Tab-separated table of C-alpha atoms (C1' of nucleotides) in Angstrom:
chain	number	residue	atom	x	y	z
F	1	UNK	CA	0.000	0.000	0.000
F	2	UNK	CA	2.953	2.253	1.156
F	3	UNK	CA	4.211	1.693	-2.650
F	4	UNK	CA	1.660	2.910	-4.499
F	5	UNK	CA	0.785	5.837	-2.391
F	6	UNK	CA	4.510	7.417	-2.582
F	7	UNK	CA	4.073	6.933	-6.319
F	8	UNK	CA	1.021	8.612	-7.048
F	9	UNK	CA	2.056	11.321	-4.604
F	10	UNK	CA	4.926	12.323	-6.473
F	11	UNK	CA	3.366	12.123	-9.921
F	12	UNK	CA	0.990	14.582	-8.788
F	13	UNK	CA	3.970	16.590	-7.366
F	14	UNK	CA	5.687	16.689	-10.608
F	15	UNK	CA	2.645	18.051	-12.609
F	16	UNK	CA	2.788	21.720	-10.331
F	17	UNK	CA	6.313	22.417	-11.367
F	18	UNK	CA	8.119	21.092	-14.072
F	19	UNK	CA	12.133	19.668	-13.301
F	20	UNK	CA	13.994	22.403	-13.187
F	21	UNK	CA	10.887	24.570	-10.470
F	22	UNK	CA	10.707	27.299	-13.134
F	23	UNK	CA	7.285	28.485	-12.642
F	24	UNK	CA	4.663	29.501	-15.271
F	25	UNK	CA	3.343	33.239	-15.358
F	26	UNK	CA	0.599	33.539	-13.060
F	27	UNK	CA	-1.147	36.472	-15.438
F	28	UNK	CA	-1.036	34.488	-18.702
F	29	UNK	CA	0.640	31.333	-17.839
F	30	UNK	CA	3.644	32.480	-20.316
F	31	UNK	CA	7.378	31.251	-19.803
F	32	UNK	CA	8.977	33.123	-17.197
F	33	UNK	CA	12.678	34.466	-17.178
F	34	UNK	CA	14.858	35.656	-14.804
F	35	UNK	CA	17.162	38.627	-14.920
F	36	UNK	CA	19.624	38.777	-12.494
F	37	UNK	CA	21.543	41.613	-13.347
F	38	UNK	CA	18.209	43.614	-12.776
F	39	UNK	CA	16.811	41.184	-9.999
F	40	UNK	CA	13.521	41.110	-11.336
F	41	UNK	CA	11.566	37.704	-12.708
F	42	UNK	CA	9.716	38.342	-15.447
F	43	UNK	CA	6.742	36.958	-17.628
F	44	UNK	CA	8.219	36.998	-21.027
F	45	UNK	CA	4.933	37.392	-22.588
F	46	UNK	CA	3.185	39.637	-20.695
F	47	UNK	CA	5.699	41.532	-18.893
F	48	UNK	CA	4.159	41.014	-15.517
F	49	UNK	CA	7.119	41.487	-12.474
F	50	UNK	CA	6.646	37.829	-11.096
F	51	UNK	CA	9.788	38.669	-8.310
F	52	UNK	CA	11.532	42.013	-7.993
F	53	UNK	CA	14.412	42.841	-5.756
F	54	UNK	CA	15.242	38.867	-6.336
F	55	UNK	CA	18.881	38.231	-5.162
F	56	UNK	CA	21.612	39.166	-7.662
F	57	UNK	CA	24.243	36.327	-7.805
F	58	UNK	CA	26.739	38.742	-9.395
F	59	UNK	CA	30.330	39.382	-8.079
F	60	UNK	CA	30.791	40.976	-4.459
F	61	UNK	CA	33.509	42.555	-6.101
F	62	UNK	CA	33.965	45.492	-8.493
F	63	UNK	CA	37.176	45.782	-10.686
F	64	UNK	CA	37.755	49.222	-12.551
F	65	UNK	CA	40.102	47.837	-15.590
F	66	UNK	CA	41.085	44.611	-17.139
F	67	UNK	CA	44.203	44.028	-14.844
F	68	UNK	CA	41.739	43.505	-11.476
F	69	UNK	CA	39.369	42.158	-12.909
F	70	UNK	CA	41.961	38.982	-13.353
F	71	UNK	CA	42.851	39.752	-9.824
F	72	UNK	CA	39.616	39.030	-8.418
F	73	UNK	CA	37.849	36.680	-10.338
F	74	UNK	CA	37.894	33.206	-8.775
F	75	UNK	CA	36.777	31.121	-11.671
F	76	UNK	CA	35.327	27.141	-11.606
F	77	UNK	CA	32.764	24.927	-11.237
F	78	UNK	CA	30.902	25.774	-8.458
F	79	UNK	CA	31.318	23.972	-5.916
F	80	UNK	CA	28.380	21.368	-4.217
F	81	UNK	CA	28.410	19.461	-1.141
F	82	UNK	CA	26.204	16.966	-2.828
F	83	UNK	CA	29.100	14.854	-4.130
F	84	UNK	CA	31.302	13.442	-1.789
F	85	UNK	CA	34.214	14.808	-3.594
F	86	UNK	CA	32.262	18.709	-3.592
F	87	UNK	CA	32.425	18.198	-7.767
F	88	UNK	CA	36.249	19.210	-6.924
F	89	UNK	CA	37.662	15.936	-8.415
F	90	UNK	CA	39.625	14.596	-11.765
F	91	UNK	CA	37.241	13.305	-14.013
F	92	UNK	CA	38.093	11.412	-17.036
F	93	UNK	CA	35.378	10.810	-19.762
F	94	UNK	CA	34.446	7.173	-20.454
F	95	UNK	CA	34.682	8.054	-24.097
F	96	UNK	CA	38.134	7.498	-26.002
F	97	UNK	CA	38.183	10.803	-27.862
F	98	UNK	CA	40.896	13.249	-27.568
F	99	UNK	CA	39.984	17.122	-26.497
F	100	UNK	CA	38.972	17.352	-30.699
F	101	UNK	CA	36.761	14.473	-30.434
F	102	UNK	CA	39.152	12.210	-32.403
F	103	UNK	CA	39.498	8.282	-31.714
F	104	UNK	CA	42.142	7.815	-29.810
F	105	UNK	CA	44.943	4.567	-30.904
F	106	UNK	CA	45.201	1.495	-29.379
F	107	UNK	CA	48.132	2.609	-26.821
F	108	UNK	CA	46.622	5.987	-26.106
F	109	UNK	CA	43.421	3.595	-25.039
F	110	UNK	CA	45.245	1.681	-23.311
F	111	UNK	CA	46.619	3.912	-21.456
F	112	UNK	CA	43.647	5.724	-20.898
F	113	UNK	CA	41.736	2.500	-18.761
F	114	UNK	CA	44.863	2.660	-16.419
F	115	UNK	CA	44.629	5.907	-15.492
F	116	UNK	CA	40.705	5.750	-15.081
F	117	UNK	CA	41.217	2.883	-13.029
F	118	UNK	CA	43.563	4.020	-10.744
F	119	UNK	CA	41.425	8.235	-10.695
F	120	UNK	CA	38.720	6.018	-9.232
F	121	UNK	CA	40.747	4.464	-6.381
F	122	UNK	CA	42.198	7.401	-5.630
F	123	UNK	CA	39.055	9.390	-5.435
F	124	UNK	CA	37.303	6.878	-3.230
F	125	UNK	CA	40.514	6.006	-1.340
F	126	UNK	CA	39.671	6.002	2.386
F	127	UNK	CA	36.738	4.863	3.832
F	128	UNK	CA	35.189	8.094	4.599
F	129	UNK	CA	35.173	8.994	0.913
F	130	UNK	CA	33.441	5.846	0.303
F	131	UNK	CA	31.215	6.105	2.915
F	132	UNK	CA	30.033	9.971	1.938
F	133	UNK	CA	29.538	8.404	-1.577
F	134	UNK	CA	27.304	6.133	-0.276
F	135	UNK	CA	25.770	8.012	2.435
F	136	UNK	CA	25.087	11.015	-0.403
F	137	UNK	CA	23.408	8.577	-3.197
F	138	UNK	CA	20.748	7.410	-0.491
F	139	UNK	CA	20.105	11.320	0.250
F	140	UNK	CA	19.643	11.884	-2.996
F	141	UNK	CA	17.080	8.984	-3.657
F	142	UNK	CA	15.125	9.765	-0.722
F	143	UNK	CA	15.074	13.473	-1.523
F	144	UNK	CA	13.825	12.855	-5.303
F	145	UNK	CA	11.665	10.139	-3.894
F	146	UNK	CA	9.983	12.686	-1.613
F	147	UNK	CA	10.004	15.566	-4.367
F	148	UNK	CA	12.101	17.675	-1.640
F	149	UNK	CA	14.449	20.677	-4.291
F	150	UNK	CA	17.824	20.858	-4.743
F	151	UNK	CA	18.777	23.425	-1.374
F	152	UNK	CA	17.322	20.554	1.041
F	153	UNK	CA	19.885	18.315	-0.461
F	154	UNK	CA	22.433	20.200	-0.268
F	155	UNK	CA	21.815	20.905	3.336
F	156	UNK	CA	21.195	17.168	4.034
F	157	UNK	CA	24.354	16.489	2.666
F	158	UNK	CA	26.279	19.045	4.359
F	159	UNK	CA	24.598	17.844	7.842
F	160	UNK	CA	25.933	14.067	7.033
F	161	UNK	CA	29.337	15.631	6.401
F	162	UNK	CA	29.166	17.024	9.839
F	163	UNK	CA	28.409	13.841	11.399
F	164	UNK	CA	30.908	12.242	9.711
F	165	UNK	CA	33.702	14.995	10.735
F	166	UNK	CA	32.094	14.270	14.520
F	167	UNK	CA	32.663	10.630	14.157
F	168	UNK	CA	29.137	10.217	14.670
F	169	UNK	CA	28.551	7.320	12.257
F	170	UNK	CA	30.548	4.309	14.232
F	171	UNK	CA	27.703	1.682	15.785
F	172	UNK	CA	25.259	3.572	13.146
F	173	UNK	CA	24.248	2.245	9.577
F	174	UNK	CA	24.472	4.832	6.559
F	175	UNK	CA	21.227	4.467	5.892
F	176	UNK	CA	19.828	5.626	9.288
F	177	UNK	CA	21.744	8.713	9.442
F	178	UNK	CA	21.097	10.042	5.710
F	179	UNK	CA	17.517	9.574	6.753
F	180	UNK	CA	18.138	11.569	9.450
F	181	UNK	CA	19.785	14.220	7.584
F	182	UNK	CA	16.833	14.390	5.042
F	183	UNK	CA	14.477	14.348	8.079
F	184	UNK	CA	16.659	17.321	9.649
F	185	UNK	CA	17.079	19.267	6.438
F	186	UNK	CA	13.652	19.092	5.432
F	187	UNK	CA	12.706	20.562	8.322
F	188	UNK	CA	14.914	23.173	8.820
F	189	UNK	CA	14.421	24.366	4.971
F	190	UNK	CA	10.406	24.469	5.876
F	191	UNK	CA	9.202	22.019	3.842
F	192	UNK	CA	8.773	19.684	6.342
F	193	UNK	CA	7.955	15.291	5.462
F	194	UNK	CA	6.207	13.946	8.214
F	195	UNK	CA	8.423	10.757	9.860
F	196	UNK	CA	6.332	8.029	8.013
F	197	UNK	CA	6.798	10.042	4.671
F	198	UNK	CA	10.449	10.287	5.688
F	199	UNK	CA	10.369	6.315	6.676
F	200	UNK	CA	8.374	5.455	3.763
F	201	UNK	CA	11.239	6.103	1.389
F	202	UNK	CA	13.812	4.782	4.028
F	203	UNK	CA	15.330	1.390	3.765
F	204	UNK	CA	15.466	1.703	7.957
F	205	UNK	CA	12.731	1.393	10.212
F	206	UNK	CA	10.421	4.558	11.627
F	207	UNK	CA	11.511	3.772	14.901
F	208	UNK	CA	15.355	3.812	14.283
F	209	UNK	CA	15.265	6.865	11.905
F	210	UNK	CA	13.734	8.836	14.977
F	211	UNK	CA	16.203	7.583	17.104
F	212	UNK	CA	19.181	8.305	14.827
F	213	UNK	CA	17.247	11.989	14.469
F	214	UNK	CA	17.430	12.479	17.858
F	215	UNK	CA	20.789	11.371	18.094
F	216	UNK	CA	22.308	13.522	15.019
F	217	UNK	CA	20.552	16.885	16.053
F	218	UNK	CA	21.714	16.210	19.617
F	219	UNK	CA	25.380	15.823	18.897
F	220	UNK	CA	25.119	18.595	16.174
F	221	UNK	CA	23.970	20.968	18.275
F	222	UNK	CA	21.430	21.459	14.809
F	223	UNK	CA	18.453	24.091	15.970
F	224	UNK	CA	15.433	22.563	14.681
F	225	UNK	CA	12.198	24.270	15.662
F	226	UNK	CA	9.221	22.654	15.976
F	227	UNK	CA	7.483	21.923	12.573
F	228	UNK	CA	5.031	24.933	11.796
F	229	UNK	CA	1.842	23.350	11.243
F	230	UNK	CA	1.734	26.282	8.023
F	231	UNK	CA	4.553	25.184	6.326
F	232	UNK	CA	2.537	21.632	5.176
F	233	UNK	CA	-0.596	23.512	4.388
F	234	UNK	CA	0.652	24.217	0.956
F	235	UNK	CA	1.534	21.259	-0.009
F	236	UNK	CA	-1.510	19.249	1.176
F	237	UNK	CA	-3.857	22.219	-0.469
F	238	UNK	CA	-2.131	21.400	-4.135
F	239	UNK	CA	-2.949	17.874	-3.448
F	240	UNK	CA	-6.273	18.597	-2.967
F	241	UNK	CA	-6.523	20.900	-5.423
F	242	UNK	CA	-8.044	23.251	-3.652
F	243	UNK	CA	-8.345	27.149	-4.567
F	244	UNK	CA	-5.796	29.522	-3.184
F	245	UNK	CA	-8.008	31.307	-1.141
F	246	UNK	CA	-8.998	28.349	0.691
F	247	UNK	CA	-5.142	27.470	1.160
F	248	UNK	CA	-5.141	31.420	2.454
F	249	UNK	CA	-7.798	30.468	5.006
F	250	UNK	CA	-6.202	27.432	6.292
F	251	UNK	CA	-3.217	29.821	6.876
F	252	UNK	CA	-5.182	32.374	8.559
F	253	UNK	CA	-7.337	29.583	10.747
F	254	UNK	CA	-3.504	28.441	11.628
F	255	UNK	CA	-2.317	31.498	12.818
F	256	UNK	CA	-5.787	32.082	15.107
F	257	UNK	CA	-5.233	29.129	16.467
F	258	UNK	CA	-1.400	29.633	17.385
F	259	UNK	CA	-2.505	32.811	19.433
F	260	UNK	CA	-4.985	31.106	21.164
F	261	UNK	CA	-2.416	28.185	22.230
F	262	UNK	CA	-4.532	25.453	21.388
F	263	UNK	CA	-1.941	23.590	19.349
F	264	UNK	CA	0.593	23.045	22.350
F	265	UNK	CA	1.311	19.294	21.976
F	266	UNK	CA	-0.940	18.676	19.341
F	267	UNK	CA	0.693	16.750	15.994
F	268	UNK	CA	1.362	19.499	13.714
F	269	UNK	CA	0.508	17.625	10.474
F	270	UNK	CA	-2.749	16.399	12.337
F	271	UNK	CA	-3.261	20.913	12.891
F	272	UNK	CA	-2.830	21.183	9.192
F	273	UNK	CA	-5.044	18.612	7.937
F	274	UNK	CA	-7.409	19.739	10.328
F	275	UNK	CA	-7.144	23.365	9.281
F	276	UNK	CA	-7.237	22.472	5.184
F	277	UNK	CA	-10.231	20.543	5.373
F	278	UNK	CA	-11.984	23.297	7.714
F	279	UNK	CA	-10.642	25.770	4.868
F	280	UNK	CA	-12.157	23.624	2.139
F	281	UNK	CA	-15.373	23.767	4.159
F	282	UNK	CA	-15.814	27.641	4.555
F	283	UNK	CA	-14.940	28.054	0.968
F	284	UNK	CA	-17.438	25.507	-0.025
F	285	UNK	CA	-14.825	23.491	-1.897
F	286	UNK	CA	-15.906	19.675	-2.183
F	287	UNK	CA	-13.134	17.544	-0.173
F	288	UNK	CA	-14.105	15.137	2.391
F	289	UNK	CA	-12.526	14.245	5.976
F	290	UNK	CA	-10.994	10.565	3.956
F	291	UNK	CA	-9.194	12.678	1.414
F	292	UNK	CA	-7.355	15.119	3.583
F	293	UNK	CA	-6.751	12.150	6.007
F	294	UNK	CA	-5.049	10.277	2.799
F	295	UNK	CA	-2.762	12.936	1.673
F	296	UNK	CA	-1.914	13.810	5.420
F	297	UNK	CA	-1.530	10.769	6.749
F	298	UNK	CA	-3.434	11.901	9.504
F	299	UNK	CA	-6.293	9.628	11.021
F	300	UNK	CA	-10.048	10.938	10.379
F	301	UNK	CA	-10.865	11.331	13.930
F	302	UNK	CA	-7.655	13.362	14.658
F	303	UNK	CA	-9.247	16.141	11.836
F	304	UNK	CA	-12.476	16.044	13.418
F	305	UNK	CA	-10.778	16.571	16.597
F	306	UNK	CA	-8.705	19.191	16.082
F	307	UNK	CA	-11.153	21.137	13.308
F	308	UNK	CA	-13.682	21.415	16.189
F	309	UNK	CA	-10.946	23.027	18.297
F	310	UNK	CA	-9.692	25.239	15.174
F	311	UNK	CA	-13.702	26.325	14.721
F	312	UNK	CA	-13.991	27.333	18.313
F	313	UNK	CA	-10.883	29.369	18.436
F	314	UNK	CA	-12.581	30.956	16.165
F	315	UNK	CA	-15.737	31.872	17.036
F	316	UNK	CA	-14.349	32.764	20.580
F	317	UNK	CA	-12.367	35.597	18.513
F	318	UNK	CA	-15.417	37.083	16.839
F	319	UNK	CA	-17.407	37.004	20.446
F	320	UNK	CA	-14.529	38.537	22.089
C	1	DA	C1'	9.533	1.145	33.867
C	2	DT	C1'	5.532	4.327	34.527
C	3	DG	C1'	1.848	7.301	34.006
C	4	DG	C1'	-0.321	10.815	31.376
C	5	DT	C1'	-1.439	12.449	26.882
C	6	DT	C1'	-2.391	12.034	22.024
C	7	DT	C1'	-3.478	9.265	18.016
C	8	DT	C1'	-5.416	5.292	15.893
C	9	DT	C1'	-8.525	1.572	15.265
C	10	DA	C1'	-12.975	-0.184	15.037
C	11	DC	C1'	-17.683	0.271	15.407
C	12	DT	C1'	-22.252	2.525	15.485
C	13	DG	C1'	-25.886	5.888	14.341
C	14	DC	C1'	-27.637	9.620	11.478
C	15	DG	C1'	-28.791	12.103	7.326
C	16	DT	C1'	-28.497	12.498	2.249
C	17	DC	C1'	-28.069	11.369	-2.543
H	1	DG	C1'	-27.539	0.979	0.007
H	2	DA	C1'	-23.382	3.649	-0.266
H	3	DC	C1'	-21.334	7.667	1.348
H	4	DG	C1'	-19.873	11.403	4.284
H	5	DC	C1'	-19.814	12.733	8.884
H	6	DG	C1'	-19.936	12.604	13.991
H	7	DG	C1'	-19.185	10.355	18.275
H	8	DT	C1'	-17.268	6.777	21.515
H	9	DA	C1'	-14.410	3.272	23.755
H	10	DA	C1'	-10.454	0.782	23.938
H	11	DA	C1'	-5.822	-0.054	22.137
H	12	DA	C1'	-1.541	1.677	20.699
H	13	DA	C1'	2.019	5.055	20.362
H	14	DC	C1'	4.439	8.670	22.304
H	15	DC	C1'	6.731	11.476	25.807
H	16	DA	C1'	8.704	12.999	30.074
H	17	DT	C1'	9.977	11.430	34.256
DNA sequence: ATGGTTTTTACTGCGTC
DNA sequence: GACGCGGTAAAAACCAT
């Protein structure tokens, strides 16, 4: 059952954004381009400002004539912490073609296995390389597996490479503490997987992935706030399909509820359902309690429960 | 380990299409 | 009659101690 659910979930995912998160124009649903010299996104076909004052991923440096501008510029790949090896590595092409794209002789091939053979054991020499290889292909899965974008990755990995530095990883299995790290990292980026979503795509158990979770943020001194009941509203409102103003209103029900304190201890996921479905209802948008619970993961009774308490809250505010 | 709290499971009754 | 919804009781899961 677990199988086809993470499936379908992700499928419907996909269809919102397309691979690369560029986003359609909201006006006229034209392409969308960004210009970073001016910091603005714009609709290419209607001109509508989709994101001024974006960041501008320029130089922090100025250089007033050709001599500094050598100075200064520090030129490469960029760098990413999702490969074990930060992308930093030798890397020579499978194909046996010279830099003109010419077949290279016999010898030449030859030679050319040998040194591939021996790039790869020097790359993945020690057992920490290996290890970080490993330990960064599992993030990777789970993160594509649970549609999480390319920053939560990054910070996954970067988490798992400070556990590893901490010698955190003896009397642990890989697998338990790059769950962990996607747990952590989705969490701290705001986009938030509940721990069966999270142990869903695991190859470890729920129970051990909490542990380990505990463990990593513990010994990493990581600052993980509660999960903001908010930050899953959007994603469970898409699923739904429900309008934006309803996804608004769940928001807004959220935030009522937050001031009146009735969410202390409360599952935050089971506060979101809760609060979508109520939204739903005032907007008189057709979803019922079974569908919420299904792409929540959240029991029926716990949205009855707390949508009675989110209701109240409410109508105490507009007596009081 | 224990006790208190929250969530889930399972079941039942009510109204509507 | 199936479906959506509401409520309840008991079991299970969770958490702090």
């Amino acid at each position: 059952m677990t199988d086809a659910r993470i499936r379908t979930r992700h499928s419907e995912e996909r269809e919102t954004t397309d691979e690369r998160g560029r986003l359609d124009c909201p006006e006229c649903g034209g392409h969308v381009i960004t210009d970073e010299a001016q910091g603005e996104t714009v609709c290419s076909d209607c001109g509508l400002v989709v994101e001024a004052d974006s960041v501008d991923r320029g130089p922090e440096w100025r250089a007033f004539d050709a001599k500094e501008k050598n100075q200064k510029s520090r030129v490469g790949a960029p760098t990413t912490n999702t490969m074990h090896d930060k992308g930093l590595s030798t890397n020579i092409d499978w194909r046996d073609k010279d830099a003109y794209g010419k077949s290279l002789s016999s010898r030449q091939r030859q030679k050319m296995q040998r040194l591939r053979k021996w790039n790869e054991r020097f790359r993945t020499r020690d057992s920490k390389e290996r290890n970080l290889k490993q330990a960064l292909g599992e993030i990777d899965r789970m993160a594509s597996a649970l549609g999480l974008p390319e920053n939560v990755r990054e910070m996954a990995s970067v988490i798992y490479r400070r556990a590893l530095d901490e010698d955190l990883l003896p009397g642990r299995s890989i697998e338990g503490v790059s769950t962990a790290c996607v747990y952590a990292a989705a969490r701290q980026a705001g986009v938030p997987r509940s721990l069966d979503e999270i142990a869903d795509v695991s190859r470890v158990e729920k129970s051990e992935v909490a542990r380990t979770y505990r463990y990593v943020v513990r010994e990493l001194n990581l600052e993980v706030k509660p999960a903001d009941p908010e930050s899953y509203v959007p994603r469970f409102a898409s699923s739904l399909d429900l309008s934006d103003e309803a996804e608004h209103r769940a928001r807004a029900l959220l935030q009522n509820a937050k001031e009146k304190g009735v969410h202390s201890g409360k599952s935050p996921v089971g506060l979101a359902a809760a609060a979508v479905y109520a939204a739903a209802l005032l907007t008189n948008e057709k979803t019922t309690q079974a569908a919420v619970s299904e792409v929540a993961d959240i029991s029926e009774v716990t949205i009855r429960n707390r949508y009675h308490e989110l209701l109240e809250a409410e109508e105490s505010l507009g007596l009081a």
